[in-house]
Short mmCIF file of C-alpha atoms in Angstrom, two decimals:
data_model
loop_
_atom_site.label_atom_id
_atom_site.label_comp_id
_atom_site.label_asym_id
_atom_site.label_seq_id
_atom_site.Cartn_x
_atom_site.Cartn_y
_atom_site.Cartn_z
CA MET N 15 -0.64 -117.27 199.81
CA PRO N 16 -2.53 -115.37 196.53
CA ASN N 17 -0.02 -113.17 194.53
CA THR N 18 0.94 -110.17 194.21
CA VAL N 19 -0.51 -109.18 190.64
CA LEU N 20 0.49 -104.83 190.89
CA ARG N 21 2.84 -103.23 193.76
CA ALA N 22 4.02 -99.16 194.37
CA GLN N 23 5.93 -97.82 196.03
CA ASN N 24 6.38 -93.86 197.05
CA VAL N 25 4.83 -92.66 193.88
CA ARG N 26 3.67 -89.15 193.97
CA PHE N 27 1.82 -87.37 190.77
CA GLN N 28 0.63 -83.67 191.28
CA TYR N 29 -3.04 -82.26 189.39
CA ASP N 30 -2.71 -80.82 185.82
CA ASP N 31 -3.24 -77.73 186.77
CA SER N 32 -1.41 -76.83 190.09
CA ASN N 33 1.85 -77.47 192.36
CA ALA N 34 -0.77 -79.27 194.36
CA PHE N 35 0.05 -83.54 194.28
CA ALA N 36 -3.28 -85.43 194.06
CA VAL N 37 -1.44 -88.69 195.55
CA ASP N 38 2.49 -87.99 197.66
CA GLY N 39 4.35 -90.90 197.72
CA VAL N 40 2.32 -93.72 198.59
CA SER N 41 2.87 -97.42 197.93
CA LEU N 42 -0.04 -100.19 197.34
CA GLU N 43 -0.28 -103.97 195.77
CA VAL N 44 -3.42 -105.14 194.11
CA GLN N 45 -3.77 -109.17 195.10
CA GLU N 46 -5.26 -111.94 193.29
CA GLY N 47 -9.09 -112.70 194.22
CA GLU N 48 -9.50 -108.56 194.51
CA PHE N 49 -12.04 -106.74 194.17
CA LEU N 50 -11.44 -103.58 194.97
CA ALA N 51 -13.01 -100.11 194.27
CA ILE N 52 -11.07 -97.06 194.63
CA LEU N 53 -13.24 -93.84 196.16
CA GLY N 54 -12.75 -90.23 196.66
CA ARG N 55 -14.75 -86.92 195.99
CA ASN N 56 -14.53 -85.80 192.19
CA GLY N 57 -10.91 -84.35 191.35
CA SER N 58 -9.23 -85.81 193.53
CA GLY N 59 -7.01 -88.22 191.34
CA LYS N 60 -9.46 -91.03 190.54
CA SER N 61 -8.86 -91.21 187.50
CA THR N 62 -4.95 -89.59 187.54
CA LEU N 63 -4.05 -92.55 189.61
CA MET N 64 -5.74 -95.88 187.73
CA GLN N 65 -3.85 -94.27 184.30
CA VAL N 66 -1.03 -94.97 186.40
CA LEU N 67 -1.62 -97.53 187.85
CA SER N 68 -2.29 -99.05 184.03
CA GLY N 69 1.10 -97.12 182.29
CA LEU N 70 -0.55 -95.31 180.17
CA ARG N 71 0.64 -92.25 182.10
CA LYS N 72 3.90 -91.65 184.68
CA PRO N 73 3.92 -90.93 187.88
CA ASP N 74 6.30 -88.03 189.47
CA ALA N 75 7.74 -90.11 191.58
CA GLY N 76 8.06 -94.01 192.15
CA GLN N 77 7.69 -96.69 190.95
CA VAL N 78 4.86 -99.21 189.47
CA GLN N 79 4.82 -102.70 188.62
CA ARG N 80 3.24 -104.31 186.91
CA LEU N 81 3.20 -108.17 187.25
CA CYS N 82 0.44 -109.19 184.89
CA ASN N 83 -0.54 -107.30 181.70
CA PRO N 84 -3.62 -105.49 182.73
CA ALA N 85 -6.60 -103.98 180.81
CA TYR N 86 -7.78 -100.72 180.81
CA ALA N 87 -11.28 -99.72 180.11
CA PRO N 88 -11.51 -95.65 180.36
CA GLN N 89 -14.35 -93.20 181.75
CA PHE N 90 -14.95 -91.78 178.18
CA GLY N 91 -15.08 -92.91 174.47
CA LEU N 92 -15.05 -97.23 173.52
CA GLY N 93 -11.33 -98.13 174.49
CA ASP N 94 -8.85 -99.48 172.43
CA GLY N 95 -10.77 -103.23 172.45
CA SER N 96 -12.14 -104.76 170.46
CA ASP N 97 -16.11 -106.63 170.61
CA SER N 98 -17.56 -109.63 169.42
CA ALA N 99 -20.13 -111.58 168.49
CA ALA N 100 -21.52 -113.29 171.62
CA SER N 101 -19.89 -109.54 173.61
CA ARG N 102 -22.31 -107.63 171.78
CA LYS N 103 -24.72 -110.22 173.07
CA THR N 104 -24.09 -110.07 176.26
CA PHE N 105 -24.71 -106.47 176.59
CA GLY N 106 -27.87 -106.01 174.22
CA VAL N 107 -26.17 -104.15 171.21
CA ARG N 108 -25.79 -106.24 168.53
CA GLY N 109 -28.16 -104.09 166.18
CA LEU N 110 -26.27 -100.74 167.24
CA HIS N 111 -23.55 -99.90 165.06
CA ASP N 112 -23.15 -95.92 164.50
CA PRO N 113 -22.07 -94.25 168.34
CA ALA N 114 -23.80 -90.84 166.95
CA GLN N 115 -27.12 -92.46 166.84
CA CYS N 116 -26.81 -94.25 170.57
CA SER N 117 -28.34 -93.01 173.75
CA GLY N 118 -25.99 -92.24 176.46
CA GLY N 119 -27.32 -95.92 178.21
CA GLU N 120 -27.30 -97.18 174.35
CA LEU N 121 -22.92 -96.44 174.96
CA ALA N 122 -21.80 -96.91 177.60
CA ARG N 123 -23.25 -100.66 177.36
CA LEU N 124 -21.61 -100.89 172.98
CA ARG N 125 -18.45 -99.64 175.62
CA LEU N 126 -18.97 -102.18 177.78
CA SER N 127 -19.02 -105.45 175.29
CA ARG N 128 -15.44 -104.05 174.34
CA VAL N 129 -14.64 -104.21 177.63
CA PRO N 130 -11.53 -107.43 177.81
CA PHE N 131 -13.15 -109.53 180.52
CA GLY N 132 -10.83 -112.74 181.16
CA SER N 133 -8.30 -109.99 181.98
CA ARG N 134 -6.30 -110.79 184.88
CA LEU N 135 -6.50 -107.55 186.16
CA LEU N 136 -8.88 -105.59 184.89
CA MET N 137 -9.50 -100.94 185.92
CA LEU N 138 -12.74 -99.98 185.05
CA ASP N 139 -13.30 -95.97 184.26
CA GLU N 140 -16.61 -95.03 185.77
CA PRO N 141 -18.14 -98.13 183.15
CA THR N 142 -22.43 -98.05 184.87
CA ALA N 143 -22.76 -94.41 184.52
CA ASN N 144 -25.56 -93.54 182.27
CA LEU N 145 -27.06 -97.42 182.26
CA ASP N 146 -30.24 -98.71 183.19
CA ALA N 147 -31.44 -101.72 185.62
CA GLU N 148 -30.86 -104.59 183.11
CA GLY N 149 -27.54 -103.10 181.63
CA GLN N 150 -26.04 -102.86 185.36
CA ARG N 151 -27.06 -106.08 186.56
CA LEU N 152 -25.16 -108.19 182.94
CA PHE N 153 -22.34 -105.67 184.16
CA SER N 154 -22.47 -107.03 187.90
CA GLU N 155 -23.32 -110.84 186.17
CA LYS N 156 -19.60 -111.03 183.93
CA LEU N 157 -17.58 -108.27 186.48
CA LEU N 158 -17.90 -111.12 189.35
CA THR N 159 -16.18 -113.45 186.74
CA GLN N 160 -13.55 -111.77 186.99
CA GLU N 161 -10.00 -113.08 188.62
CA THR N 162 -9.38 -109.50 189.78
CA PHE N 163 -10.39 -105.85 189.37
CA LEU N 164 -10.09 -102.33 190.47
CA LEU N 165 -13.08 -100.18 189.63
CA ILE N 166 -13.95 -96.75 189.78
CA SER N 167 -17.65 -95.79 190.37
CA HIS N 168 -20.16 -93.76 192.26
CA ASP N 169 -22.89 -96.61 192.13
CA ARG N 170 -23.54 -97.10 195.89
CA ALA N 171 -25.74 -100.75 194.62
CA LEU N 172 -23.04 -102.15 192.55
CA LEU N 173 -19.99 -100.93 195.14
CA ASN N 174 -22.26 -103.29 197.52
CA ARG N 175 -22.94 -106.31 195.59
CA VAL N 176 -18.64 -106.58 193.86
CA CYS N 177 -15.59 -105.07 196.27
CA ASN N 178 -14.71 -107.22 198.75
CA ARG N 179 -11.87 -103.84 199.09
CA ILE N 180 -11.72 -100.45 199.43
CA TRP N 181 -9.07 -97.09 198.28
CA PHE N 182 -10.47 -93.96 200.05
CA LEU N 183 -8.24 -91.47 198.30
CA THR N 184 -8.09 -87.70 200.58
CA ASP N 185 -5.73 -85.53 201.28
CA GLY N 186 -2.91 -87.16 198.70
CA GLU N 187 -2.85 -90.14 201.40
CA ILE N 188 -5.29 -93.65 200.36
CA ARG N 189 -6.99 -95.29 203.32
CA VAL N 190 -7.16 -99.29 202.65
CA TYR N 191 -10.92 -100.09 203.98
CA ARG N 192 -11.91 -104.28 203.66
CA GLY N 193 -15.26 -105.21 203.22
CA ASN N 194 -17.74 -103.53 200.27
CA TYR N 195 -19.80 -100.13 200.09
CA ASP N 196 -21.39 -100.28 203.26
CA VAL N 197 -19.43 -101.46 205.61
CA PHE N 198 -16.80 -98.77 204.60
CA GLU N 199 -19.19 -95.85 205.57
CA ALA N 200 -19.35 -97.51 208.92
CA ALA N 201 -16.51 -97.02 208.98
CA ARG N 202 -16.21 -93.54 207.63
CA GLU N 203 -19.02 -92.61 210.46
CA ARG N 204 -17.11 -94.04 212.90
CA GLU N 205 -13.81 -92.49 212.63
CA LYS N 206 -16.38 -89.11 212.21
CA LEU N 207 -17.49 -89.73 215.67
CA THR N 208 -14.13 -90.12 217.11
CA GLN N 209 -13.38 -87.20 215.73
CA GLU N 210 -16.31 -85.46 216.86
CA ARG N 211 -15.65 -87.16 220.72
CA ALA N 212 -11.47 -85.90 220.69
CA HIS N 213 -12.62 -82.51 218.79
CA GLU N 214 -14.92 -82.28 222.06
CA GLU N 215 -12.00 -83.46 224.17
CA TYR N 216 -9.86 -80.43 222.66
CA ILE N 217 -11.89 -78.11 223.02
CA THR N 218 -12.53 -78.92 227.45
CA GLU N 219 -8.37 -79.42 227.18
CA LYS N 220 -7.44 -75.65 226.25
CA ARG N 221 -10.04 -74.08 227.82
CA ARG N 222 -8.98 -75.09 231.41
CA LEU N 223 -5.59 -74.66 230.52
CA GLU N 224 -5.80 -71.68 229.54
CA GLU N 225 -8.05 -70.81 233.33
CA ALA N 226 -5.02 -72.54 234.64
CA VAL N 227 -2.71 -69.82 232.83
CA GLN N 228 -4.97 -66.35 233.36
CA SER N 229 -5.77 -68.04 237.33
CA LEU N 230 -1.88 -68.62 237.75
CA ARG N 231 -1.09 -65.13 235.52
CA ASP N 232 -3.34 -63.99 238.20
CA GLN N 233 -1.72 -64.71 241.25
CA SER N 234 1.61 -63.91 240.44
CA ALA N 235 -0.17 -60.40 239.46
CA SER N 236 -0.97 -60.02 243.31
CA VAL N 237 1.39 -60.58 245.35
CA ARG N 238 0.99 -58.39 248.07
CA LYS N 239 5.11 -55.56 247.21
CA THR N 240 6.70 -54.70 250.18
CA PRO N 241 4.93 -51.70 253.57
CA LYS N 242 6.57 -48.71 253.23
CA ARG N 243 6.57 -48.50 257.23
CA MET N 244 7.96 -52.04 257.14
CA GLY N 245 11.65 -52.39 258.78
CA ASN N 246 15.00 -53.50 256.47
CA SER N 247 14.87 -57.39 258.26
CA GLU N 248 10.69 -57.86 257.81
CA ALA N 249 11.26 -56.29 254.57
CA ARG N 250 14.02 -58.14 252.56
CA LEU N 251 11.97 -61.86 254.60
CA HIS N 252 9.35 -60.16 252.96
CA LYS N 253 10.16 -59.03 249.77
CA MET N 254 12.35 -62.91 249.75
CA GLY N 255 9.21 -64.66 250.40
CA GLY N 256 7.35 -62.88 248.20
CA GLN N 257 9.99 -63.78 245.46
CA ASN N 258 10.19 -67.00 246.07
CA VAL N 259 6.30 -67.35 245.95
CA LYS N 260 5.93 -65.53 242.72
CA LYS N 261 8.31 -67.34 241.33
CA ARG N 262 7.34 -70.32 241.96
CA LEU N 263 3.56 -69.73 239.89
CA ASP N 264 5.05 -67.66 237.18
CA GLN N 265 7.52 -71.27 236.49
CA ARG N 266 4.30 -72.67 236.90
CA ARG N 267 2.72 -70.58 234.43
CA LYS N 268 4.90 -71.10 231.88
CA ALA N 269 5.04 -74.86 231.83
CA THR N 270 1.48 -75.00 231.43
CA GLU N 271 1.92 -72.40 228.73
CA THR N 272 4.21 -75.00 227.14
CA ARG N 273 1.78 -77.56 227.55
CA LEU N 274 -1.18 -75.17 226.06
CA GLU N 275 1.47 -74.41 222.81
CA HIS N 276 1.87 -78.50 222.17
CA LEU N 277 -1.77 -79.25 222.70
CA GLU N 278 -2.76 -80.88 218.81
CA LYS N 279 -5.02 -79.16 217.10
CA VAL N 280 -8.16 -81.36 216.79
CA GLU N 281 -10.07 -80.01 213.50
CA ARG N 282 -14.07 -80.03 214.54
CA VAL N 283 -16.25 -82.14 211.61
CA LYS N 284 -17.31 -79.60 208.47
CA GLU N 285 -21.12 -79.59 208.00
CA LEU N 286 -22.22 -78.94 204.73
CA PRO N 287 -23.88 -74.81 205.81
CA ALA N 288 -28.02 -74.62 204.96
CA ILE N 289 -28.69 -72.91 201.39
CA GLN N 290 -31.30 -69.89 201.74
CA LEU N 291 -32.28 -69.74 198.28
CA ASP N 292 -34.93 -66.70 197.85
CA PHE N 293 -38.10 -68.26 195.60
CA SER N 294 -39.04 -65.62 194.82
CA LEU N 295 -36.58 -64.09 192.88
CA THR N 296 -37.72 -66.74 190.39
CA ASN N 297 -41.27 -65.46 190.47
CA PRO N 298 -43.26 -68.71 190.54
CA PRO N 299 -46.00 -70.59 188.95
CA ARG N 300 -48.77 -70.97 191.40
CA SER N 301 -50.88 -73.24 188.73
CA ALA N 302 -51.58 -76.29 190.23
CA THR N 303 -50.66 -78.59 187.17
CA ILE N 304 -46.95 -77.00 185.84
CA LEU N 305 -46.52 -79.03 182.58
CA GLN N 306 -48.47 -80.62 180.24
CA VAL N 307 -48.72 -83.60 177.65
CA HIS N 308 -51.06 -85.46 175.42
CA HIS N 309 -50.80 -87.72 172.58
CA LEU N 310 -47.43 -87.39 171.73
CA ARG N 311 -45.42 -88.95 169.32
CA PHE N 312 -42.10 -89.68 167.84
CA ALA N 313 -39.77 -90.65 165.44
CA TYR N 314 -36.91 -89.66 164.50
CA PRO N 315 -36.55 -89.41 160.35
CA GLY N 316 -36.77 -92.65 158.54
CA GLY N 317 -36.93 -94.51 162.19
CA PRO N 318 -39.89 -96.37 164.09
CA GLU N 319 -41.76 -94.23 166.15
CA ILE N 320 -40.23 -94.77 170.14
CA LEU N 321 -42.63 -92.01 171.82
CA ARG N 322 -46.50 -93.59 170.95
CA ASP N 323 -49.60 -91.00 172.81
CA VAL N 324 -47.56 -90.22 175.52
CA HIS N 325 -49.84 -88.74 178.40
CA PHE N 326 -48.99 -87.57 181.73
CA SER N 327 -48.30 -84.11 183.92
CA LEU N 328 -46.87 -82.24 186.44
CA ARG N 329 -47.66 -81.41 189.48
CA ASN N 330 -46.33 -78.29 191.43
CA GLY N 331 -44.48 -79.60 193.80
CA ASP N 332 -43.54 -82.68 191.80
CA LYS N 333 -40.29 -84.54 192.31
CA ALA N 334 -40.97 -86.40 189.47
CA ALA N 335 -37.97 -89.55 188.67
CA LEU N 336 -38.52 -89.95 184.73
CA LEU N 337 -37.88 -94.59 184.79
CA GLY N 338 -36.68 -97.23 181.71
CA SER N 339 -34.36 -98.64 179.87
CA ASN N 340 -31.23 -97.26 177.80
CA GLY N 341 -32.99 -96.19 174.63
CA CYS N 342 -37.06 -95.95 174.98
CA GLY N 343 -36.57 -92.74 174.45
CA LYS N 344 -35.86 -90.65 178.32
CA THR N 345 -33.40 -88.15 176.89
CA THR N 346 -36.03 -88.18 173.08
CA LEU N 347 -39.53 -86.67 175.22
CA LEU N 348 -36.95 -84.10 177.24
CA SER N 349 -35.82 -82.88 174.31
CA LEU N 350 -38.54 -82.18 173.14
CA LEU N 351 -39.88 -80.64 176.10
CA ALA N 352 -36.45 -78.22 175.92
CA SER N 353 -38.21 -77.48 172.03
CA GLY N 354 -41.58 -76.68 172.79
CA HIS N 355 -42.92 -79.66 171.26
CA GLU N 356 -47.20 -78.56 169.77
CA THR N 357 -47.98 -81.27 172.65
CA VAL N 358 -45.97 -79.49 175.74
CA ARG N 359 -48.50 -77.56 177.26
CA ILE N 360 -46.52 -75.54 180.66
CA THR N 361 -48.12 -72.30 182.74
CA PRO N 362 -46.48 -69.39 181.59
CA GLN N 363 -44.83 -68.53 184.18
CA ALA N 364 -43.03 -71.88 185.22
CA LYS N 365 -39.28 -71.52 183.77
CA LEU N 366 -37.48 -74.68 182.41
CA GLY N 367 -34.16 -75.39 182.73
CA PHE N 368 -32.13 -78.22 181.75
CA LEU N 369 -28.63 -80.18 182.46
CA ASN N 370 -28.10 -82.28 179.37
CA GLN N 371 -25.62 -85.13 179.73
CA ASN N 372 -23.07 -81.97 177.00
CA LEU N 373 -23.20 -79.25 179.25
CA SER N 374 -23.36 -77.25 177.48
CA THR N 375 -23.98 -74.08 179.60
CA ILE N 376 -21.08 -74.18 181.17
CA ASP N 377 -18.14 -71.51 179.06
CA GLU N 378 -14.50 -73.24 179.58
CA ASN N 379 -12.73 -70.45 179.28
CA ALA N 380 -14.60 -68.57 182.68
CA THR N 381 -13.52 -69.57 186.18
CA VAL N 382 -16.01 -71.55 188.38
CA LEU N 383 -16.75 -68.61 190.33
CA GLU N 384 -18.00 -66.24 186.68
CA ASN N 385 -19.89 -69.41 186.02
CA ALA N 386 -21.86 -69.35 188.22
CA ARG N 387 -22.87 -65.46 188.18
CA LYS N 388 -24.49 -66.92 184.66
CA ARG N 389 -28.41 -65.82 184.96
CA CYS N 390 -27.94 -65.94 189.16
CA VAL N 391 -30.30 -63.89 190.76
CA GLN N 392 -29.62 -65.01 194.29
CA ARG N 393 -26.85 -63.21 196.95
CA GLU N 394 -23.37 -63.80 196.25
CA ASP N 395 -23.35 -64.82 199.82
CA VAL N 396 -26.10 -67.67 198.70
CA LEU N 397 -24.24 -68.28 195.40
CA ARG N 398 -20.46 -69.15 197.67
CA THR N 399 -23.29 -71.28 200.28
CA VAL N 400 -24.51 -73.15 196.96
CA LEU N 401 -21.13 -73.74 195.63
CA THR N 402 -20.40 -75.05 199.18
CA ARG N 403 -23.65 -77.59 199.45
CA MET N 404 -22.51 -79.22 195.95
CA LEU N 405 -18.31 -79.21 197.29
CA LEU N 406 -17.35 -77.63 194.84
CA PRO N 407 -14.07 -76.35 197.32
CA LYS N 408 -13.14 -72.21 197.49
CA GLU N 409 -9.79 -73.01 196.08
CA SER N 410 -11.23 -74.53 192.76
CA TRP N 411 -13.41 -71.16 192.05
CA THR N 412 -10.56 -69.12 190.24
CA GLN N 413 -9.81 -72.03 187.83
CA ARG N 414 -10.42 -72.24 184.63
CA ALA N 415 -13.48 -74.55 184.46
CA ALA N 416 -12.16 -76.57 181.27
CA LEU N 417 -9.54 -77.97 184.19
CA LEU N 418 -12.25 -79.20 186.45
CA SER N 419 -13.21 -83.05 187.06
CA GLY N 420 -16.76 -84.46 185.37
CA GLY N 421 -18.30 -84.63 188.26
CA GLU N 422 -17.49 -81.30 188.84
CA LYS N 423 -18.68 -80.05 185.17
CA ILE N 424 -21.89 -81.97 186.85
CA LYS N 425 -22.09 -79.39 190.07
CA LEU N 426 -21.42 -76.31 188.17
CA CYS N 427 -24.20 -76.80 185.50
CA LEU N 428 -26.63 -77.55 189.24
CA CYS N 429 -25.03 -74.91 190.78
CA GLN N 430 -26.55 -73.17 187.69
CA LEU N 431 -29.88 -74.15 187.47
CA ILE N 432 -30.25 -73.46 191.30
CA LEU N 433 -29.20 -69.80 191.76
CA SER N 434 -30.94 -69.06 187.44
CA ASP N 435 -34.85 -67.97 187.20
CA CYS N 436 -35.81 -71.32 186.63
CA ASN N 437 -38.05 -72.32 188.93
CA VAL N 438 -38.92 -76.27 187.62
CA LEU N 439 -35.26 -78.78 186.93
CA VAL N 440 -35.07 -81.07 183.79
CA LEU N 441 -32.57 -82.93 185.00
CA ASP N 442 -30.88 -85.54 182.41
CA GLU N 443 -28.59 -87.78 184.09
CA PRO N 444 -27.41 -85.32 187.28
CA THR N 445 -25.88 -88.50 189.28
CA ASN N 446 -23.70 -89.66 186.68
CA TYR N 447 -20.28 -89.42 187.17
CA LEU N 448 -20.76 -86.90 190.86
CA ASP N 449 -18.40 -88.76 193.69
CA LEU N 450 -20.60 -90.10 196.99
CA PRO N 451 -19.93 -87.13 198.75
CA SER N 452 -21.62 -84.61 196.42
CA LEU N 453 -24.19 -87.77 195.41
CA ARG N 454 -25.57 -87.29 199.01
CA ALA N 455 -25.12 -83.25 198.88
CA LEU N 456 -27.16 -83.33 195.38
CA GLU N 457 -29.73 -85.94 197.54
CA ALA N 458 -30.48 -83.21 200.47
CA VAL N 459 -30.41 -80.32 197.94
CA LEU N 460 -33.08 -80.65 195.45
CA THR N 461 -35.58 -83.02 198.21
CA ALA N 462 -34.74 -78.56 199.57
CA TYR N 463 -35.43 -77.05 196.46
CA PRO N 464 -38.59 -75.50 196.89
CA GLY N 465 -39.65 -75.80 192.95
CA THR N 466 -40.93 -78.86 190.03
CA VAL N 467 -38.34 -81.28 189.33
CA LEU N 468 -37.70 -83.87 186.93
CA MET N 469 -34.94 -86.60 186.28
CA VAL N 470 -33.82 -89.23 184.54
CA SER N 471 -31.82 -91.34 186.77
CA HIS N 472 -30.46 -95.51 186.91
CA ASP N 473 -29.25 -94.89 190.55
CA GLU N 474 -31.25 -96.53 192.06
CA ALA N 475 -30.45 -95.16 196.18
CA PHE N 476 -30.55 -91.23 194.05
CA VAL N 477 -34.05 -91.91 193.28
CA ARG N 478 -34.94 -93.42 196.24
CA HIS N 479 -34.09 -90.88 198.41
CA VAL N 480 -35.40 -87.63 196.27
CA ALA N 481 -38.52 -89.18 193.81
CA THR N 482 -41.84 -88.20 195.46
CA ARG N 483 -43.57 -89.54 192.15
CA LEU N 484 -42.79 -91.72 189.09
CA LEU N 485 -43.30 -91.40 185.18
CA ARG N 486 -42.23 -95.14 183.56
CA MET N 487 -42.03 -95.27 180.19
CA GLU N 488 -42.34 -98.83 178.94
CA GLN N 489 -42.89 -99.58 175.12
CA GLY N 490 -42.86 -95.83 174.47
CA ARG N 491 -45.92 -94.43 176.77
CA VAL N 492 -46.06 -93.46 179.98
CA THR N 493 -47.85 -94.46 183.09
CA ALA N 494 -47.42 -92.01 186.23
CA PHE N 495 -47.69 -93.85 189.84
CA ASP N 496 -48.21 -91.05 192.17
CA GLY N 497 -45.65 -91.84 195.56
CA THR N 498 -42.00 -92.93 196.21
CA LEU N 499 -39.52 -95.99 194.76
CA ASP N 500 -40.31 -97.32 198.18
CA ASP N 501 -44.01 -96.80 197.89
CA PHE N 502 -44.44 -98.38 194.13
CA GLU N 503 -42.44 -102.11 195.04
CA GLN N 504 -44.40 -102.76 197.89
CA GLN N 505 -47.94 -102.28 195.89
CA GLU N 506 -45.91 -104.20 193.33
CA ARG N 507 -45.36 -106.91 195.57
CA SER N 508 -48.58 -107.28 197.05
CA ALA N 509 -51.18 -107.48 193.93
CA ALA N 510 -47.75 -110.72 193.07
CA GLN N 511 -48.88 -111.98 195.97
CA PRO N 512 -53.12 -112.45 195.95
CA GLN N 513 -51.70 -114.37 192.43
CA ALA N 514 -49.26 -116.86 193.83
CA GLU N 515 -51.28 -117.66 196.24
CA ALA N 516 -53.38 -118.99 193.87
CA LEU N 517 -50.80 -120.76 191.87
CA GLN N 518 -49.93 -122.09 195.46
CA ARG N 519 -54.09 -123.25 195.72
CA SER N 520 -54.04 -125.11 192.57
CA ALA N 521 -50.66 -127.13 193.42
CA LEU N 522 -51.63 -128.14 196.53
CA GLN N 523 -54.97 -129.50 195.31
CA MET N 524 -53.67 -131.38 192.84
CA ARG N 525 -50.71 -132.64 195.52
CA MET N 526 -53.84 -133.07 197.42
CA THR N 527 -55.97 -135.18 194.53
CA GLU N 528 -52.90 -136.73 193.83
CA LEU N 529 -52.37 -138.30 198.09
CA ILE N 530 -55.83 -138.93 197.22
CA GLY N 531 -55.60 -141.37 194.60
CA ARG N 532 -52.76 -143.45 196.60
CA ILE N 533 -53.85 -143.04 199.32
CA SER N 534 -57.13 -146.27 198.00
CA ALA N 535 -54.63 -147.91 196.89
CA ALA N 536 -51.78 -148.35 199.23
CA ALA N 537 -51.01 -150.54 201.88
CA PRO N 538 -51.49 -150.65 205.57
CA GLY N 539 -47.75 -149.70 206.64
CA GLU N 540 -47.61 -146.76 203.71
CA LYS N 541 -51.29 -145.38 205.04
CA ALA N 542 -50.47 -144.10 207.13
CA GLN N 543 -47.71 -141.25 205.89
CA LEU N 544 -49.71 -140.88 202.86
CA GLU N 545 -52.61 -139.39 205.10
CA GLN N 546 -50.49 -137.68 207.69
CA ALA N 547 -49.26 -135.88 203.81
CA TYR N 548 -52.63 -135.11 203.37
CA ASP N 549 -53.11 -133.28 206.35
CA ALA N 550 -50.34 -131.24 206.49
CA CYS N 551 -51.22 -130.13 202.82
CA LEU N 552 -54.82 -129.44 204.36
CA ALA N 553 -53.75 -128.06 207.06
CA GLU N 554 -51.49 -125.47 204.60
CA TYR N 555 -54.65 -124.95 202.03
CA ARG N 556 -57.08 -123.86 204.73
CA ALA N 557 -54.52 -121.41 205.91
CA LEU N 558 -54.52 -119.77 202.24
CA ARG N 559 -57.98 -118.75 202.36
#
């Protein structure tokens, strides 16, 4: 039986800014060999829970027993660990020393090079933010060598690769699911279907009971009164019979009303409202081409050339993803677009709105609602719908933005852009720190967005769902592909197939030549087997032609 490495009993802690409990009386255990992920909406208390479990923060109530010495890698900063030559080599950061000179992805690699892999229990908070595909692969391989870990991540591909158990934090409780993210998602969908059926049954039963109450009330009211010309003895008998009937009807009505009062209410599964933007308020451009870049070259002072003769265009209505490895210059390119570099041509009516990784558009002393209203050109009801659609709950609208989690701040910045007079969105890593429901909400919002989008993202599923065009950065240049990520991968497979078949034909020719030589010198008993092998190779070769 596996050993327990961590145990929490009746743990409670509050949000920093309210009297509500983020976790309310939770008990749980971590066993050796468990690869755990903590999921939940932005601001639900995931990071705080990990800090409580690691010992960096005390719970408001309850106890945490750490039966080993856990290692903790924080969401921001480089952490308290130290790197080594081997770890820097593993994550490809041997030449990086100054964090201020690093891209977001390079900084993430530096952070990972300082993670104490090999600890009995490793806790990591959003370790793959800004990591490119190669960095994510390296991290996954390293993580799977761990004995036990507890991970906060919204990377669906990573959660599927490495996790065997999910803790879902919701409404102050933790629900446990065995399996990876796809298993968790399927279970959540089944729960929604069950809730929807239960809601329909509740509505049907509620309506039946309400109709029964009204019917009994009507029957009681219609019990005939004693006629005026009826004799006294007959009147007494009539009145007694009517009273008995009325009494029974009233008793049945009251019993039915009691059942109605005690009927357990089942809420309907909440559906997100549709966004009805009046895009004409942004004075959208009518030109077929929104932006063009010609012969763009760039290098930082004293450094090597990052961008080498970059050419590309952005068409009206494109949902374009700018893809490339960490440090290849994607954020630099977006910065040059924002600064109006001399090699960039933008159609006059195009108004570019930028989501930067520093979230500079937020006034942290203003409320969520006040921030959303900055530069808003849409109606107030549309503003509120956008906030709701991006899963910023109504109770957060009057909070100061400083109290929001990292994911909530990104969502607020996205809302500001969508509501503004901008008609071209330039998004640098918009999925960083977003919870999984918010990721799906953003995918839906951007897919329906009537303007043009240029985005940088290392979230494969997000790019697959949203992008209709790819701009691939390699060796300082940009290559455009008209189509989705699925289309690109299919083309790559199709292009690779002829080369693979040519290699296979060459191998078969060599094998047949070898067999012919052996057949000519073979003994009678071996010759039949060699001829059979030759015939099989020949049939396979002909099938490839």
